[in-house]
Amino acid sequence: MSTSQYAPYTMRDPQREDGPPDGNLPLETDRFVGRTDELAALAGALDAARLVTVTGPGGVGKSRLAACAAARRAAGAQGWRDGVWRVDLTPLRDPEFVAYAVVEAMGLTDHTTRLPRETLLAHLDGRQLLLLLDGFEHLVEPCAALVSDLLRHAPGLDVLATGRRPLGVAGERLLPLAPLDEDAAVDLFADRAAQLGLAVDGDEDVRELCRRLDGIPLAIELAAGRLRALSPGQLLDRFADRFRLLTGGARDAPARHQTLRTAIGWSHELCTPGERLLWARLSVFAGPFDLEAVEYVCSGDGLDADDVLDVLSELLAQSVVAREDTATGVRYRMLGTLRAYGADWLEAMGDATRLRRRHRDWYMGLATWCELDWFSPRQREVAARIEAELPNLRRALEHCLTEPDEAHLGQYLAGSLWFYWAGCGRLSEGRRWLERSVQLDTEQTANEQSRLKALWVLGYVAILQGDAVPALAALQECREGAERVASPTALAYAEHRAGCLALVTDDMARAETLLRSALERYQEIGELNSNVLMGQVELAMARAFQGDLPGAVRLCEDVRQVCEDHGERWTRSYALYVLAYAASRDGDLAGARRLLTECLAGAHAFRDLLGSVLAVELLALVTVAEGDAAEAAVLQGAAAGMWPSVGLPLFGSAYYNAPHELCETKARDRLGDERYEECVRQGARLGREAGVARALGR
């Protein structure tokens, strides 16, 4: 019988120079930048739990964070008596050798026939140490089984693990590691540049580069390495193929971190075919997305809709996809770098065009539903939903406006979002999409309706910006097209917006004629929505400017009632504005303030800049009439700071400008020019949020 069967394990000589006496993790780590909060959180987790797992996508810095936290803890009073032992599992492929890898990393030698698990348990008996399992994601099941067994039988053992998914062991404390924020990313870039003897600051090129790199530390370090030959601006110019550009990591870095493509590819290799397929298809999304969108866009042709949730859950577990809890519900997001990798695979599979069309179809359907639901009690939910989906809607618009034979779809989509462009503070962006869409020639009569809608919406947006000439051109083209194809709906909208244009350009008689005619057309075709009610509000404003305050009040009280019956809040705010205007003209300052406060709160909730600034302007007049000239001047300054984000102040209209001039005259008389100008400057410095809060008396 061999005596070696009974020979005890031996440990490497603690006095040898090839390792520290109490572990194999050096107590000095690299310069660590940008993870102060995460280090504190990890230290707290290690105090509270025996098993802590740091999860996150490839290259996000899991290994470095864990090593730094462990080394700092080991060097302190609360450190592990028998050291910290790091096990690099990334080179290992055979799950049967996980325990052997741990034995080897701890420097144990066992000449008996015992299994490595038994060797470990014998060694851990009575010892207090930390085992750092680094990069276990491809060996989850054997690692989980080993860790569970060791923790159960070795009370002095703590385990810190890093991987792209949890181990799933009872008592596991998770610390998801996100990419660096912009400032920390810039600091890391500058630090790594300094190590090369180069000085960079946080200029816009550096910040844009860090944004495009998603704040991934590995990507930032690889980019900094390119500074030997390229400036930050040149790096940006060459960024289209980020995977080819970002190569050449440190020679002593893990092989999987030598290039960005290899680092991401490591995650890709660990995915099943179904997970790789969904990863590639998810690359068509821009920004966050929800489960319903994924199930529609990504299912079929090898991936059943019923399986999408399970596959998505696996990508979540592997940190390929991140979950976000938002005001509009649970949403998911991929880092741009992971999305770009998936997009390459999608192109290679030849399925990119089909997926982009499915993506377009989903978001066109969403816009259609939201337009219909805008005139309902769910109006604010619709606004929040469109805001959340804006990156994907932009991508759908871009697709429509760049693909052959899809211009009419782009016109339809841009026009359907009128409520968002006009009602939620997106006039400038909406105008850009609308102008691009109507410049395309569809040549198809069946698609003329989409073009006509885009034209009247473009005219409307230009009116709200105070840009009368382009507005008139768009509306004239819309009216001519509506008459040519006999579209009563397009004709009603063209006439309505022409009346709105006459209103803001001070042609009150024409405004009243066109608005009344448009309202009659709406009634004939059975149209009732926020637009129709806004036409009634605009007619009321025209009547008020002409001195018919009772008539204006009757019209707006009717609008107010219809809005309340349907749960409509946006048009209601404008009706309240006209009612407040009438109240202020009648000397009812308290009533005017009450109405304007409600009007401003409603408009601001939708981020409707036009409605907000009009309310602030009129509140300034009420304030000076109440005797507080200084506060009125501050509010005028706040309004002045808001107008550049909307368009031409008060549309350049003498009627709309009259309250402003009256307020300024009264305030200057009471304060004097110098004090008045000082208060206006104070208001202009407030910014939109603070200016609205000030106007609301908060």
XYZ file of C-alpha atoms in Angstrom:
698
model
C 0.000 0.000 0.000
C 1.370 3.376 -0.939
C 2.176 5.618 1.962
C 1.286 8.617 -0.160
C -2.338 7.694 0.343
C -2.016 8.877 3.926
C 0.336 11.803 3.413
C -1.200 15.104 4.495
C -1.487 18.056 2.116
C 1.255 20.628 2.290
C 1.126 24.370 1.763
C 3.697 26.424 -0.052
C 6.332 27.919 2.207
C 5.013 31.235 3.512
C 8.539 32.624 3.469
C 8.944 32.067 -0.274
C 9.208 35.207 -2.390
C 6.628 34.126 -4.953
C 3.607 35.078 -2.852
C 2.504 36.936 0.250
C 2.407 34.941 3.497
C -1.340 35.278 4.056
C -2.822 34.917 0.603
C -2.148 35.252 -3.086
C -3.757 38.688 -3.578
C -1.324 41.629 -3.509
C -2.298 44.228 -0.944
C -1.335 47.027 -3.314
C -3.699 47.447 -6.267
C -3.661 49.644 -9.350
C -4.672 53.254 -9.034
C -8.406 53.005 -8.621
C -10.501 55.775 -10.147
C -14.193 56.522 -9.963
C -15.546 53.765 -7.728
C -15.628 55.311 -4.268
C -19.309 54.627 -3.658
C -19.104 51.102 -5.067
C -16.097 50.265 -2.890
C -17.996 51.426 0.179
C -21.041 49.401 -0.843
C -18.928 46.294 -1.389
C -17.200 46.744 1.958
C -20.596 46.962 3.627
C -21.789 43.854 1.808
C -18.709 41.909 2.943
C -19.467 42.916 6.519
C -23.055 41.719 6.218
C -22.822 38.496 4.210
C -20.476 35.548 3.786
C -21.106 35.318 0.050
C -21.039 38.471 -2.059
C -21.221 38.414 -5.845
C -20.301 41.383 -8.019
C -22.175 41.175 -11.314
C -22.052 43.281 -14.456
C -21.252 43.230 -18.168
C -17.826 42.474 -19.561
C -15.192 45.148 -19.051
C -17.149 47.041 -16.393
C -14.443 46.496 -13.757
C -15.790 43.679 -11.587
C -12.435 41.989 -11.026
C -10.606 45.186 -10.184
C -13.312 46.359 -7.791
C -13.358 43.028 -5.975
C -9.563 42.857 -5.757
C -9.308 46.403 -4.436
C -12.063 45.937 -1.849
C -10.596 42.645 -0.671
C -7.068 44.049 -0.446
C -8.187 47.090 1.533
C -10.209 44.958 3.909
C -7.319 42.494 4.310
C -4.966 45.337 5.224
C -7.315 46.675 7.883
C -8.146 45.647 11.409
C -11.174 43.667 10.230
C -9.192 41.692 7.661
C -9.113 37.924 7.340
C -6.549 36.317 9.607
C -5.489 33.770 6.995
C -5.537 36.055 4.014
C -7.282 36.523 0.705
C -6.949 33.893 -2.006
C -7.861 34.715 -5.585
C -8.893 31.999 -8.010
C -8.899 33.011 -11.683
C -11.480 30.747 -13.271
C -11.515 32.334 -16.725
C -8.980 29.946 -18.313
C -10.801 26.890 -16.962
C -13.212 25.051 -19.244
C -13.885 21.684 -17.625
C -16.423 21.961 -14.767
C -14.890 18.908 -13.054
C -11.732 20.873 -12.322
C -13.214 23.822 -10.428
C -12.204 22.441 -7.040
C -8.735 21.577 -8.401
C -8.340 25.187 -9.535
C -9.136 26.409 -6.022
C -6.673 23.952 -4.490
C -3.989 25.065 -6.907
C -4.648 28.786 -6.335
C -4.333 28.285 -2.572
C -0.966 26.579 -3.021
C -2.117 23.288 -1.552
C -0.465 20.000 -2.418
C -2.177 16.734 -1.562
C -0.629 13.377 -2.335
C -3.522 11.337 -0.999
C -6.463 9.894 -2.865
C -8.788 12.443 -1.355
C -10.981 14.527 -3.614
C -9.983 18.193 -3.877
C -13.177 19.170 -2.049
C -12.058 17.126 0.961
C -8.616 18.715 0.768
C -10.177 22.150 0.842
C -12.429 21.371 3.773
C -9.514 19.987 5.750
C -7.461 23.068 5.038
C -10.276 25.494 5.854
C -11.000 23.907 9.204
C -10.250 26.533 11.860
C -9.065 29.132 9.347
C -10.482 32.569 8.609
C -9.988 33.694 5.023
C -11.612 35.110 1.917
C -11.868 33.157 -1.297
C -12.156 35.427 -4.349
C -13.647 33.491 -7.279
C -12.987 35.634 -10.327
C -14.827 35.093 -13.623
C -17.069 32.124 -12.854
C -19.892 32.861 -15.339
C -19.097 29.933 -17.641
C -18.976 27.526 -14.675
C -21.986 28.637 -12.665
C -23.348 25.250 -11.597
C -20.104 23.618 -10.381
C -19.023 26.852 -8.692
C -22.373 27.232 -6.950
C -22.251 23.650 -5.703
C -18.690 24.024 -4.401
C -19.304 27.385 -2.728
C -22.460 26.144 -1.043
C -20.625 23.118 0.307
C -17.601 25.081 1.531
C -19.663 27.762 3.250
C -21.768 25.153 4.998
C -18.774 23.287 6.426
C -16.218 26.092 6.918
C -17.628 28.796 9.241
C -14.463 30.921 8.932
C -14.754 31.193 5.149
C -16.106 34.183 3.231
C -16.510 34.169 -0.534
C -16.371 37.118 -2.922
C -17.262 36.206 -6.499
C -17.260 38.146 -9.762
C -19.242 37.168 -12.826
C -21.788 38.297 -15.339
C -24.591 36.526 -13.524
C -25.360 35.485 -9.918
C -24.289 32.159 -8.471
C -27.794 31.553 -7.142
C -26.644 30.237 -3.759
C -28.727 30.777 -0.622
C -27.584 33.830 1.338
C -25.857 35.385 -1.666
C -25.632 39.201 -1.535
C -25.556 40.774 -5.011
C -23.757 43.953 -5.989
C -24.594 44.856 -9.611
C -21.827 47.049 -11.022
C -22.898 49.688 -13.524
C -20.623 51.557 -15.943
C -18.958 54.756 -14.758
C -20.870 58.006 -14.852
C -19.572 60.635 -17.245
C -17.382 62.536 -14.768
C -15.789 59.368 -13.405
C -15.209 58.076 -16.934
C -13.443 61.309 -17.866
C -11.301 61.068 -14.711
C -10.309 57.501 -15.601
C -9.427 58.489 -19.160
C -7.286 61.378 -17.907
C -5.591 59.154 -15.324
C -4.670 56.482 -17.868
C -3.448 59.172 -20.254
C -1.266 60.588 -17.493
C 0.308 57.154 -17.024
C 1.427 57.468 -20.654
C 2.903 60.875 -19.925
C 0.070 62.665 -21.734
C -2.128 65.429 -20.355
C -5.800 65.564 -21.364
C -8.609 67.540 -19.834
C -12.322 66.976 -19.763
C -13.029 68.848 -22.982
C -16.049 68.009 -25.121
C -14.143 65.524 -27.295
C -13.099 63.532 -24.230
C -16.603 63.663 -22.756
C -18.228 62.604 -26.020
C -15.733 59.760 -26.357
C -16.526 58.537 -22.832
C -20.259 58.780 -23.550
C -19.903 56.709 -26.709
C -17.873 54.144 -24.773
C -20.818 53.803 -22.352
C -18.553 54.493 -19.372
C -17.108 50.961 -19.626
C -13.712 51.084 -17.879
C -12.114 48.512 -20.177
C -13.173 50.437 -23.269
C -11.929 53.707 -21.757
C -8.550 52.208 -20.905
C -8.186 50.759 -24.388
C -9.092 54.133 -25.880
C -6.579 55.896 -23.634
C -3.939 53.487 -24.900
C -4.542 54.829 -28.400
C -3.483 58.306 -27.300
C 0.083 57.386 -28.138
C -0.890 57.923 -31.771
C -4.258 59.710 -31.881
C -5.856 62.714 -30.196
C -9.286 62.366 -28.542
C -10.822 64.123 -31.560
C -9.197 61.680 -33.951
C -10.438 58.786 -31.832
C -13.965 60.143 -32.212
C -13.550 60.400 -35.976
C -12.563 56.736 -36.125
C -15.204 55.517 -33.709
C -17.516 53.893 -36.259
C -15.715 50.565 -35.836
C -15.080 50.678 -32.131
C -14.074 47.031 -31.953
C -11.231 47.413 -34.438
C -10.104 50.683 -32.873
C -10.019 49.524 -29.264
C -7.277 46.925 -29.243
C -3.935 46.609 -27.594
C -4.611 46.298 -23.894
C -1.886 45.884 -21.294
C 0.276 42.804 -21.868
C -0.432 41.515 -18.375
C -4.202 41.934 -18.736
C -6.351 38.800 -19.024
C -6.569 37.505 -22.575
C -10.294 38.258 -22.661
C -9.495 41.940 -21.978
C -6.898 42.440 -24.688
C -9.501 43.900 -27.049
C -13.030 45.142 -26.587
C -14.362 42.690 -29.162
C -12.784 39.775 -27.295
C -14.166 40.980 -23.977
C -17.700 41.177 -25.354
C -17.202 37.990 -27.347
C -16.447 36.181 -24.091
C -20.003 36.941 -22.956
C -21.339 35.931 -26.355
C -19.643 32.529 -26.192
C -21.386 31.798 -22.903
C -24.839 32.304 -24.440
C -27.012 29.569 -25.869
C -28.016 29.852 -29.551
C -31.394 31.270 -28.515
C -29.759 33.872 -26.288
C -27.367 34.891 -29.062
C -30.300 35.224 -31.435
C -32.226 37.481 -29.063
C -29.081 39.515 -28.298
C -28.647 40.196 -32.004
C -32.303 41.100 -32.496
C -32.390 43.396 -29.465
C -29.746 45.509 -31.198
C -32.488 47.127 -33.330
C -33.766 48.987 -30.273
C -32.398 52.403 -29.378
C -32.537 53.256 -25.691
C -34.845 51.429 -23.271
C -37.539 49.013 -24.431
C -40.315 47.015 -22.793
C -41.278 43.351 -22.896
C -44.227 43.818 -25.248
C -41.977 45.447 -27.822
C -39.425 42.650 -27.517
C -42.083 39.965 -27.912
C -43.424 41.585 -31.081
C -40.192 42.679 -32.722
C -37.890 39.794 -31.824
C -40.082 36.694 -31.893
C -40.555 34.274 -34.773
C -38.163 32.558 -37.167
C -36.360 30.490 -34.551
C -37.604 32.192 -31.385
C -41.179 31.544 -30.240
C -43.010 34.443 -28.638
C -43.736 32.262 -25.598
C -39.998 31.742 -25.077
C -38.945 35.378 -25.326
C -39.389 36.153 -21.619
C -37.303 33.149 -20.535
C -34.503 33.977 -22.962
C -34.594 37.645 -21.998
C -34.362 36.627 -18.338
C -31.190 34.703 -19.100
C -29.668 37.740 -20.823
C -30.593 39.765 -17.745
C -28.913 37.195 -15.519
C -25.772 37.388 -17.634
C -25.680 41.223 -17.513
C -26.123 41.500 -21.282
C -29.394 43.350 -20.636
C -30.122 45.611 -17.656
C -33.517 46.160 -16.037
C -34.866 49.603 -15.156
C -37.888 50.434 -13.006
C -39.370 53.603 -14.479
C -42.509 55.699 -14.197
C -43.855 53.863 -17.247
C -43.121 50.402 -15.828
C -40.308 47.883 -16.125
C -38.003 48.556 -19.060
C -34.784 47.052 -20.334
C -31.614 48.508 -21.774
C -28.456 47.334 -23.510
C -25.176 49.215 -23.354
C -24.284 50.724 -26.692
C -21.176 48.558 -26.922
C -23.169 45.357 -26.417
C -25.777 46.618 -28.873
C -23.108 47.300 -31.498
C -21.746 43.775 -31.077
C -25.246 42.340 -31.498
C -25.845 44.543 -34.553
C -22.762 43.070 -36.224
C -24.166 39.587 -35.680
C -27.589 40.637 -36.956
C -26.033 41.981 -40.149
C -23.974 38.819 -40.546
C -27.146 36.732 -40.276
C -28.758 38.795 -43.034
C -31.770 39.586 -40.845
C -31.179 43.255 -40.072
C -33.597 44.694 -42.636
C -36.492 42.497 -41.542
C -35.939 43.318 -37.855
C -35.734 47.053 -38.537
C -39.078 46.859 -40.330
C -40.675 45.000 -37.448
C -39.252 47.627 -35.091
C -40.730 50.362 -37.294
C -44.119 48.641 -37.381
C -44.277 48.348 -33.607
C -43.502 51.999 -32.985
C -45.859 53.185 -35.686
C -48.576 51.196 -33.944
C -47.570 52.703 -30.618
C -47.736 56.253 -32.014
C -51.166 55.553 -33.529
C -52.518 54.269 -30.229
C -51.017 57.167 -28.286
C -52.529 59.742 -30.647
C -55.975 58.241 -30.115
C -55.453 57.938 -26.363
C -54.254 61.537 -26.029
C -57.890 62.636 -25.833
C -58.620 60.665 -22.654
C -57.925 60.573 -18.912
C -54.636 58.791 -19.774
C -53.160 61.893 -21.379
C -50.278 62.247 -18.942
C -49.499 58.556 -19.190
C -49.372 58.923 -22.968
C -46.962 61.847 -22.652
C -44.713 59.852 -20.321
C -44.835 56.825 -22.613
C -43.823 58.799 -25.689
C -41.043 60.490 -23.720
C -39.731 57.081 -22.662
C -39.986 55.715 -26.202
C -38.475 58.741 -27.928
C -35.128 57.086 -28.831
C -36.972 54.221 -30.519
C -39.417 56.554 -32.239
C -36.481 58.525 -33.595
C -34.959 55.331 -34.929
C -38.259 54.376 -36.573
C -38.533 57.833 -38.143
C -34.978 57.652 -39.411
C -35.673 54.264 -40.939
C -38.806 55.498 -42.718
C -37.124 58.607 -44.070
C -34.056 56.823 -45.407
C -35.569 53.662 -46.880
C -36.944 53.676 -50.444
C -40.737 53.752 -50.783
C -41.309 54.422 -47.070
C -41.513 58.226 -47.100
C -45.283 58.091 -46.592
C -44.752 56.046 -43.420
C -42.345 58.676 -42.123
C -44.887 61.391 -42.870
C -47.576 59.402 -41.083
C -45.391 58.823 -38.024
C -44.152 62.420 -37.786
C -47.706 63.728 -38.192
C -49.208 61.287 -35.685
C -46.875 62.658 -33.021
C -48.295 66.194 -33.341
C -49.538 66.098 -29.751
C -46.023 65.394 -28.507
C -44.277 68.003 -30.645
C -46.828 70.718 -29.764
C -47.839 69.670 -26.269
C -44.703 68.327 -24.619
C -41.961 70.827 -25.365
C -40.577 69.298 -28.571
C -41.392 71.966 -31.147
C -37.880 72.186 -32.575
C -37.357 68.458 -32.930
C -40.842 67.919 -34.310
C -40.286 70.558 -36.943
C -37.049 68.907 -38.046
C -38.746 65.531 -38.591
C -41.780 67.091 -40.266
C -39.679 69.162 -42.654
C -37.606 66.148 -43.608
C -40.724 64.079 -44.216
C -42.574 66.550 -46.445
C -39.468 67.200 -48.537
C -39.723 63.618 -49.778
C -41.906 63.061 -52.829
C -44.279 60.119 -52.353
C -45.969 60.378 -55.782
C -48.617 57.949 -54.576
C -52.182 59.234 -54.296
C -53.035 56.567 -51.749
C -50.380 58.052 -49.465
C -51.439 61.675 -49.944
C -53.326 61.721 -46.642
C -50.114 61.125 -44.696
C -48.393 63.990 -46.470
C -51.347 66.334 -45.883
C -51.314 65.559 -42.190
C -47.579 66.168 -41.957
C -48.084 69.515 -43.715
C -50.726 70.876 -41.341
C -48.769 69.653 -38.325
C -45.654 71.356 -39.724
C -47.654 74.563 -40.176
C -48.939 74.299 -36.599
C -45.461 73.796 -35.121
C -44.043 76.711 -37.124
C -46.902 78.952 -35.907
C -46.150 78.103 -32.287
C -42.518 79.034 -32.928
C -43.605 82.380 -34.341
C -42.310 81.525 -37.825
C -45.169 82.757 -39.996
C -43.823 82.483 -43.559
C -42.951 78.737 -43.539
C -46.186 78.089 -41.636
C -48.236 79.809 -44.316
C -46.461 77.906 -47.102
C -47.099 74.525 -45.451
C -50.764 75.304 -44.779
C -51.379 76.565 -48.299
C -49.865 73.400 -49.739
C -51.988 71.336 -47.377
C -55.198 73.149 -48.377
C -54.468 72.808 -52.090
C -53.735 69.109 -51.655
C -56.876 68.592 -49.584
C -59.020 70.207 -52.273
C -57.297 68.178 -54.995
C -57.948 64.799 -53.351
C -61.242 65.890 -51.721
C -60.130 65.308 -48.121
C -62.579 67.073 -45.752
C -60.439 66.218 -42.734
C -57.233 67.720 -44.128
C -59.203 70.757 -45.323
C -60.632 71.341 -41.839
C -57.187 71.127 -40.228
C -55.583 73.378 -42.838
C -58.279 75.986 -42.315
C -58.048 75.675 -38.540
C -54.294 76.238 -38.501
C -54.591 79.113 -40.948
C -56.980 80.698 -38.455
C -54.436 80.106 -35.699
C -51.794 81.827 -37.853
C -54.094 84.812 -38.363
C -54.622 84.962 -34.592
C -50.929 85.230 -33.705
C -50.280 87.695 -36.552
C -52.988 90.027 -35.229
C -55.566 89.602 -38.042
C -58.473 89.031 -35.679
C -61.271 89.284 -38.234
C -59.673 86.683 -40.490
C -58.822 84.509 -37.505
C -62.442 84.453 -36.375
C -63.737 83.678 -39.870
C -61.341 80.783 -40.452
C -61.707 79.319 -36.969
C -65.504 79.369 -37.116
C -65.423 77.723 -40.528
C -62.999 75.047 -39.328
C -65.145 74.284 -36.285
C -68.151 73.834 -38.563
C -66.169 71.456 -40.766
C -65.102 69.470 -37.694
C -68.721 69.177 -36.666
C -69.781 68.002 -40.134
C -67.223 65.162 -40.189
C -67.783 64.236 -36.522
C -64.291 65.190 -35.360
C -63.825 65.752 -31.625
C -60.404 65.748 -30.011
C -57.868 68.061 -28.407
C -57.250 69.838 -31.700
C -60.922 70.641 -32.182
C -61.197 71.985 -28.644
C -58.029 74.019 -29.152
C -59.703 75.626 -32.163
C -62.518 76.718 -29.871
C -60.004 78.121 -27.367
C -58.283 80.055 -30.159
C -61.631 81.446 -31.284
C -62.251 82.526 -27.696
C -58.872 84.272 -27.632
C -59.758 86.135 -30.831
C -63.049 87.242 -29.277
C -61.278 88.334 -26.080
C -58.721 90.391 -28.000
C -61.627 92.115 -29.762
C -63.212 92.994 -26.435
C -65.902 90.296 -26.235
C -64.892 88.928 -22.851
C -68.305 87.328 -22.074
C -68.247 85.515 -25.431
C -64.703 84.292 -24.809
C -65.672 83.055 -21.342
C -68.691 81.134 -22.700
C -66.560 79.386 -25.316
C -63.867 78.421 -22.822
C -66.267 77.297 -20.132
C -67.727 74.936 -22.722
C -64.235 73.661 -23.573
C -63.469 73.278 -19.885
C -66.560 71.134 -19.378
C -65.866 68.900 -22.377
C -62.257 68.456 -21.232
C -63.357 67.463 -17.764
C -65.899 65.018 -19.208
C -63.153 63.329 -21.267
C -60.293 63.674 -18.787
C -58.420 65.990 -21.151
C -55.846 68.166 -19.355
C -53.675 69.783 -22.028
C -56.241 71.853 -23.965
C -57.955 72.571 -20.659
C -54.846 74.491 -19.558
C -55.180 76.840 -22.535
C -58.882 77.315 -21.807
C -57.906 78.313 -18.260
C -55.414 80.807 -19.699
C -58.151 82.568 -21.683
C -60.459 82.531 -18.655
C -57.640 84.044 -16.558
C -57.054 86.697 -19.222
C -60.743 87.640 -19.060
C -60.701 87.642 -15.236
C -57.662 89.918 -15.115
C -59.274 92.323 -17.583
C -62.373 92.389 -15.355
C -60.240 93.160 -12.269
C -60.722 89.758 -10.621
C -57.064 89.349 -9.659
C -57.634 86.539 -7.169
C -59.648 84.574 -9.730
C -57.057 85.215 -12.422
C -54.226 84.030 -10.162
C -56.125 80.886 -9.228
C -56.824 80.054 -12.879
C -53.250 80.812 -13.980
C -51.743 78.730 -11.203
C -53.827 75.763 -12.348
C -53.017 76.521 -15.978
C -49.273 76.701 -15.341
C -49.209 73.554 -13.222
C -51.031 71.661 -15.969
C -48.855 72.927 -18.811
C -45.646 72.335 -16.890
C -46.693 68.764 -16.118
C -46.633 68.105 -19.874
C -43.409 70.116 -20.351
C -45.462 72.389 -22.609
C -43.075 75.338 -22.810
C -45.464 77.589 -24.726
C -48.354 77.120 -22.318
C -45.985 77.575 -19.371
C -44.381 80.802 -20.590
C -47.720 82.371 -21.567
C -49.010 81.659 -18.055
C -45.875 83.152 -16.445
C -46.213 86.304 -18.577
C -49.822 86.815 -17.497
C -48.989 85.994 -13.868
C -46.443 88.809 -13.946
C -49.220 91.266 -14.910
C -51.470 89.962 -12.130
C -48.570 90.257 -9.678
C -47.844 93.887 -10.503
C -51.552 94.671 -10.308
C -51.552 93.140 -6.825
C -48.811 95.608 -5.836
C -45.588 93.556 -6.001
C -43.669 95.231 -8.823
C -40.316 93.615 -7.992
C -41.737 90.097 -8.115
C -43.541 90.921 -11.352
C -40.216 92.003 -12.896
C -38.578 88.772 -11.703
C -41.350 86.780 -13.399
C -40.890 88.750 -16.599
C -37.197 87.897 -16.485
C -38.044 84.230 -15.945
C -40.355 84.326 -18.972
C -37.672 86.030 -21.049
C -35.323 83.170 -20.212
C -37.906 80.632 -21.395
C -38.876 82.176 -24.737
C -35.654 81.248 -26.627
C -36.541 77.577 -26.109
C -39.972 78.158 -27.681
C -39.578 80.650 -30.508
C -40.446 84.270 -31.221
C -41.448 85.895 -27.891
C -45.219 86.311 -27.723
C -45.300 85.449 -31.457
C -44.328 89.056 -32.211
C -48.035 89.808 -31.697
C -49.173 93.198 -30.435
C -52.236 91.584 -28.835
C -50.289 88.895 -26.989
C -47.599 91.434 -26.099
C -50.014 93.973 -24.601
C -50.110 92.366 -21.105
C -46.300 92.206 -21.120
C -45.943 95.886 -22.021
C -48.539 96.935 -19.453
C -46.744 94.955 -16.746
C -43.361 96.408 -17.702
C -44.694 99.960 -17.707
C -46.226 99.611 -14.238
C -43.178 97.858 -12.812
C -40.733 100.440 -14.201
C -42.864 103.293 -12.842
C -42.773 101.820 -9.354
C -39.211 100.481 -9.286
C -37.285 102.771 -11.581
C -35.334 101.551 -14.570
C -32.252 100.356 -12.698
C -34.132 98.313 -10.104
C -36.496 96.924 -12.745
C -33.623 95.715 -14.931
C -31.914 94.180 -11.907
C -35.067 92.170 -11.067
C -35.446 91.056 -14.678
C -31.847 89.791 -14.695
C -32.524 87.956 -11.448
C -35.492 86.201 -13.025
C -33.561 85.344 -16.192
C -30.984 83.501 -14.081
C -33.586 81.224 -12.528
C -33.915 78.684 -15.331
C -37.158 77.045 -16.376
C -37.797 74.782 -13.381
C -37.002 77.431 -10.808
C -38.892 80.066 -12.796
C -42.054 77.960 -12.866
C -41.684 77.155 -9.182
C -41.316 80.864 -8.435
C -44.423 81.696 -10.463
C -46.384 79.026 -8.625
C -45.315 80.551 -5.309
C -43.304 77.526 -4.221
